[in-house]
mmCIF file of C-alpha atoms in Angstrom:
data_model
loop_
_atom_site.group_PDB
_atom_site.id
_atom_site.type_symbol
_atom_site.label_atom_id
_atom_site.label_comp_id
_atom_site.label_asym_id
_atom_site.label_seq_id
_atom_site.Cartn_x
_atom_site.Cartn_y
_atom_site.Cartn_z
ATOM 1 C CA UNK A 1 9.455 -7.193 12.833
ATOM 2 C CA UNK A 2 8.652 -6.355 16.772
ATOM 3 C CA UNK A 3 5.773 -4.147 16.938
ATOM 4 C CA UNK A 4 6.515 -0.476 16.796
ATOM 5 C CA UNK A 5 4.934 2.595 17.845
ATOM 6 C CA UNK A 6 6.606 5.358 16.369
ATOM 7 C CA UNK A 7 7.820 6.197 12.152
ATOM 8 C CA UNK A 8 10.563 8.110 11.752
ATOM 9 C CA UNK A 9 11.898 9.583 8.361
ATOM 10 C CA UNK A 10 14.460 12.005 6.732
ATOM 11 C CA UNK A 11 14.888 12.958 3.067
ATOM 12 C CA UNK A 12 17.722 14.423 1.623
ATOM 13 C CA UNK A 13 19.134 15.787 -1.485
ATOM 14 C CA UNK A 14 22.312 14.506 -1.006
ATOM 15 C CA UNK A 15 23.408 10.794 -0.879
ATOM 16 C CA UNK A 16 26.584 11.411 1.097
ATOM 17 C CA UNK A 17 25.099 13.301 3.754
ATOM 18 C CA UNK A 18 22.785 10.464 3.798
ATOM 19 C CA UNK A 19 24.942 7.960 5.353
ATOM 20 C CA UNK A 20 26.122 10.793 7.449
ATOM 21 C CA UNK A 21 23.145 11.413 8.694
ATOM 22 C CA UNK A 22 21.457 7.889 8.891
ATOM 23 C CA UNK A 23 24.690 7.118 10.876
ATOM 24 C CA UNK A 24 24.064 9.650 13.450
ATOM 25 C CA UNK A 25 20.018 8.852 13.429
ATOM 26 C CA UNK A 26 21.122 5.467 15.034
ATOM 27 C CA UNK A 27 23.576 6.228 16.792
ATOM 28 C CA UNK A 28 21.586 9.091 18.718
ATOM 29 C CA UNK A 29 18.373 6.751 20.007
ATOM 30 C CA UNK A 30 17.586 3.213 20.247
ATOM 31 C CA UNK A 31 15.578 2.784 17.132
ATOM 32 C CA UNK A 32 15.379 0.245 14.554
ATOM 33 C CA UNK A 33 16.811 0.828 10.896
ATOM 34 C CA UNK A 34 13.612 -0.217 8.719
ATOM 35 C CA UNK A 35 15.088 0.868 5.385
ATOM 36 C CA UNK A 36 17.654 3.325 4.440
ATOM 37 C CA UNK A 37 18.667 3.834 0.292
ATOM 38 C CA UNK A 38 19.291 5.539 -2.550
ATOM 39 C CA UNK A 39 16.566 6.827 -4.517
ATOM 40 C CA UNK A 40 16.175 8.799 -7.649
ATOM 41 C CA UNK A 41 17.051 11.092 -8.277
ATOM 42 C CA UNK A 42 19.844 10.880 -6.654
ATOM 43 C CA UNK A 43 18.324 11.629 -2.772
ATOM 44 C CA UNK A 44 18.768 9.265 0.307
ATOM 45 C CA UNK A 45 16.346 8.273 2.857
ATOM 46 C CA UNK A 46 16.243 7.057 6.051
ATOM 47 C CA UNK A 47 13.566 5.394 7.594
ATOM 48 C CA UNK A 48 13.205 4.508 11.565
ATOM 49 C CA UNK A 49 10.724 2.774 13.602
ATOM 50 C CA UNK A 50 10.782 2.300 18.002
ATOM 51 C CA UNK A 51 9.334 4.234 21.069
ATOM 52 C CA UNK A 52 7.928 7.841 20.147
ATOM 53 C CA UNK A 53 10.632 9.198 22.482
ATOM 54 C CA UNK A 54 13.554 7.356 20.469
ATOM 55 C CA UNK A 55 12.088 8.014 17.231
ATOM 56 C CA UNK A 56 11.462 11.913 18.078
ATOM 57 C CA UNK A 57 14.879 12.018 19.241
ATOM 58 C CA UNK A 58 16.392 10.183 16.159
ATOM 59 C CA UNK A 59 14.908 12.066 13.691
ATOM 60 C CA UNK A 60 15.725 15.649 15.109
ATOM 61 C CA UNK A 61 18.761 14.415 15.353
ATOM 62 C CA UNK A 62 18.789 13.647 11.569
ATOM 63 C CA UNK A 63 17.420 17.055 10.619
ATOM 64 C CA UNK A 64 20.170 18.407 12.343
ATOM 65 C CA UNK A 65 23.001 16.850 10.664
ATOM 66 C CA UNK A 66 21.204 16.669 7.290
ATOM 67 C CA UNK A 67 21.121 20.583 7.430
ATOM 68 C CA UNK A 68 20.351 21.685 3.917
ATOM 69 C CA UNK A 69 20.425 18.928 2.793
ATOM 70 C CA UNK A 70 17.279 17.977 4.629
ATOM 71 C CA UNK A 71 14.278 17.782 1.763
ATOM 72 C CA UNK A 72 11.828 16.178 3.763
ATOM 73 C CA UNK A 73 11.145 14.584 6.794
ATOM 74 C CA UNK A 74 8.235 12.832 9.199
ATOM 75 C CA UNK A 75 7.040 11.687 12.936
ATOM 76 C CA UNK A 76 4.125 9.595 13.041
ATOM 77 C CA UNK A 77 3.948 9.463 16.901
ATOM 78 C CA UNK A 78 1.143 6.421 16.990
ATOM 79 C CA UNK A 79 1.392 4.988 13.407
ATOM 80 C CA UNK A 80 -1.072 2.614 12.596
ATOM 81 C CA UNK A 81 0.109 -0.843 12.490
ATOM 82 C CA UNK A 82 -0.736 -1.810 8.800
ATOM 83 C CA UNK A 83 2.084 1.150 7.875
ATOM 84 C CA UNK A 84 5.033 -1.644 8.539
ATOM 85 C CA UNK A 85 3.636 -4.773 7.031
ATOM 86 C CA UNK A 86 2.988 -2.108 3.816
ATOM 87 C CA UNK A 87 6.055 -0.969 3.754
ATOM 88 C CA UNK A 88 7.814 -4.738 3.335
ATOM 89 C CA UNK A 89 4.766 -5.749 0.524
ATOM 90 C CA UNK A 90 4.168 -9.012 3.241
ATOM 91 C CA UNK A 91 0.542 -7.544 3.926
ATOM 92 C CA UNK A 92 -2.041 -10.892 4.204
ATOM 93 C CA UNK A 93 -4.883 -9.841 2.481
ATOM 94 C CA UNK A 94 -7.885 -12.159 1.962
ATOM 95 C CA UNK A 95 -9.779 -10.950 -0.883
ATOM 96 C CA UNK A 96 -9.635 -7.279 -2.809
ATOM 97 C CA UNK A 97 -13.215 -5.919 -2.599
ATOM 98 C CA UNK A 98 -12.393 -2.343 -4.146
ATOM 99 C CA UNK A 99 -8.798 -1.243 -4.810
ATOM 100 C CA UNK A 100 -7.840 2.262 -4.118
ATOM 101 C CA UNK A 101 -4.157 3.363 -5.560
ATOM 102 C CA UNK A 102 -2.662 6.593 -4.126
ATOM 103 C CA UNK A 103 0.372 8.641 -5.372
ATOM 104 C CA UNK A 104 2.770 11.406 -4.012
ATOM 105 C CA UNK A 105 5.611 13.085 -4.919
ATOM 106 C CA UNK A 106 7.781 12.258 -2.000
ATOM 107 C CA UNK A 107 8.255 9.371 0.428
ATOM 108 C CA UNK A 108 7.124 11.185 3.845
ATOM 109 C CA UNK A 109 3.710 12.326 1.868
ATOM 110 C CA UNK A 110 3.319 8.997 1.170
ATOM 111 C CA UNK A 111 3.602 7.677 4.614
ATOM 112 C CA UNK A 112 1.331 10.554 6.194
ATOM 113 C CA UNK A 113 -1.343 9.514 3.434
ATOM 114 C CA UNK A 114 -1.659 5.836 3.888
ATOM 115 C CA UNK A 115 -1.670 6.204 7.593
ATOM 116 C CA UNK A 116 -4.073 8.740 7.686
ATOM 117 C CA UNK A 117 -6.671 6.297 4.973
ATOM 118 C CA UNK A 118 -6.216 3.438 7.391
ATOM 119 C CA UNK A 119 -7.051 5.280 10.187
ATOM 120 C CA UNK A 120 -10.223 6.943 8.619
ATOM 121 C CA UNK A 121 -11.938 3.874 7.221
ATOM 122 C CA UNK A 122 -12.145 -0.141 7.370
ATOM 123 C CA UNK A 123 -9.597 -0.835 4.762
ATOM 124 C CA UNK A 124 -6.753 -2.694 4.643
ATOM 125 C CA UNK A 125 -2.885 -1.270 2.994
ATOM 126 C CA UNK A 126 -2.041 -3.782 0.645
ATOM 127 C CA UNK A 127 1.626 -2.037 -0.677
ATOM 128 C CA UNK A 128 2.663 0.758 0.569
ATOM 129 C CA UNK A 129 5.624 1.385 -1.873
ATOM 130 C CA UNK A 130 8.820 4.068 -1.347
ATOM 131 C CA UNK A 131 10.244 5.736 -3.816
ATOM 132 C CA UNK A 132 12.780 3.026 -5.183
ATOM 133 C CA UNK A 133 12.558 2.814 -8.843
ATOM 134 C CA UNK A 134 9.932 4.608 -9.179
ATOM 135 C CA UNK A 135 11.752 8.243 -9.652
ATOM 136 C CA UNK A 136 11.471 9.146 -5.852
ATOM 137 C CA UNK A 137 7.630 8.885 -5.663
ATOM 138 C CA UNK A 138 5.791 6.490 -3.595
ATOM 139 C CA UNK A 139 1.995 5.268 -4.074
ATOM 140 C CA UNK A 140 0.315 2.999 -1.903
ATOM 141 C CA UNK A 141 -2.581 0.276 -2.864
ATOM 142 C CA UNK A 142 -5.560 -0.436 -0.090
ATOM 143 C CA UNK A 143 -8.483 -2.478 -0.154
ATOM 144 C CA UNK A 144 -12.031 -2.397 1.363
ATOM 145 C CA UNK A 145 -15.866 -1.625 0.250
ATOM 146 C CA UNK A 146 -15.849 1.395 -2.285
ATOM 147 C CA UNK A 147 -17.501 3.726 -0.223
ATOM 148 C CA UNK A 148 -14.358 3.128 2.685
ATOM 149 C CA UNK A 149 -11.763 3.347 -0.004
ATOM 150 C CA UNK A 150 -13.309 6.553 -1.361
ATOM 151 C CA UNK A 151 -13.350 7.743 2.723
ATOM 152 C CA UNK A 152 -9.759 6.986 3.198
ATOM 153 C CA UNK A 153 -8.364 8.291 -0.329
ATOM 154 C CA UNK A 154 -9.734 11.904 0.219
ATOM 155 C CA UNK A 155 -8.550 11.889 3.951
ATOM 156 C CA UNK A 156 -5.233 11.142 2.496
ATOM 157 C CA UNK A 157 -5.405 13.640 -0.184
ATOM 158 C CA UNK A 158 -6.760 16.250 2.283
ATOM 159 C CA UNK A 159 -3.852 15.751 4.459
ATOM 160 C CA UNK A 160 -1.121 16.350 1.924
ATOM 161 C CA UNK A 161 -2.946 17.879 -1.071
ATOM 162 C CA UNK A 162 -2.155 21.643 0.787
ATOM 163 C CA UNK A 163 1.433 20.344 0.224
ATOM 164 C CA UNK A 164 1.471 20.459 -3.327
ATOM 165 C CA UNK A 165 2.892 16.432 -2.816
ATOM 166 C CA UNK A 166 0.036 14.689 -3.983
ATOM 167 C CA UNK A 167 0.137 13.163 -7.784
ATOM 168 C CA UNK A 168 -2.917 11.073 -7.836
ATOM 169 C CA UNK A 169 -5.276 8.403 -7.193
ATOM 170 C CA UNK A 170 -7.913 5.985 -8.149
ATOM 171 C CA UNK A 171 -9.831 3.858 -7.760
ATOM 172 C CA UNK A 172 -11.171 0.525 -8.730
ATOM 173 C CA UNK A 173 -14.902 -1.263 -7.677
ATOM 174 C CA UNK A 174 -14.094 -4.829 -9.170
ATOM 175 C CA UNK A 175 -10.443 -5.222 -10.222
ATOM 176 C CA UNK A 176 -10.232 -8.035 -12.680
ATOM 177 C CA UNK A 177 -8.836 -10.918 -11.317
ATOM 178 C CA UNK A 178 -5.464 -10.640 -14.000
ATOM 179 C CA UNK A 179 -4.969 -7.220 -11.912
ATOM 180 C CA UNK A 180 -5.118 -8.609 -8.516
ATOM 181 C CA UNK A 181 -2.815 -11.683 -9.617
ATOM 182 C CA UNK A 182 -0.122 -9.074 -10.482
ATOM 183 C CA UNK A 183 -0.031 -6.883 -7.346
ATOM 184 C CA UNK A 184 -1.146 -9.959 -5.238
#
């Protein structure tokens, strides 16, 4: 995936106005379409990635034509580049030191989170997963010394906690090695 700059997202209630409005997201800018589906229960999102300008542009866009519909939506203007590799579980990780796990109640908390961890503290995004199968939540794993875990969880949770979006997290010092295996 080309390198992006900008994350773009809209959430809605709706699935039909979904592919309305994912339609008109690309249509109105030159971004790329980095995932776009169903989730429970029964919303739609759309997710876009490109030059702030074209993502800006794309999602307003979106907003607009998802009217009230609309449940959600995000513009990371300079998202940090572990967000995308996250996002499609193909993070290269060389060893889990401590593993942090951090849940939300919506997809765009979940983005806003793990960006804001990896830009607070030396740790790495392992999964950042959205909402599919997992009743419209999305929780992200990271990985680092415990005291930069603990840093980046509670800039995450400080970020959306106001929102009333965030579910959870934890954290692990020494995952056994069975645990690593399976989200490895």
């Amino acid at each position: 995936m080309a390198l992006k700059k900008a994350i773009g997202l809209v959430e809605l209630n709706s699935i039909a106005r979904g592919f309305l409005t994912c339609d008109t997201m690309v249509k109105t800018a030159q971004v790329e379409l980095i995932e776009t589906l169903t989730i429970c229960p029964g919303k739609y999102m759309i997710l876009v990635g490109g030059e702030v300008g074209a993502v800006k542009s794309s999602v307003e866009a979106g907003v607009l034509r998802g009217g009230e519909a609309v449940v959600d939506h995000l513009l990371i203007p300079n998202v940090h580049p572990d967000i995308f590799p996250a996002i499609n579980a193909s993070t290269q990780v060389d060893e889990i030191d401590a593993l942090g796990i951090f849940e939300t109640f919506t997809v765009a908390s979940g983005i806003i989170a793990a960006d804001a961890a990896v830009k607070t503290a030396a740790v790495r995004l392992i999964e950042l997963r959205l909402a599919k199968g997992i009743g419209g939540k999305s929780f992200f794993t990271l990985t680092g010394q415990v005291s930069a875990v603990q840093a980046a969880i509670q800039a995450g949770k400080e970020l959306i906690e106001k929102e009333g979006v965030f579910v959870g997290s934890q954290i692990i010092p020494r995952p056994d090695p069975a645990l690593i295996k399976m989200i490895w």
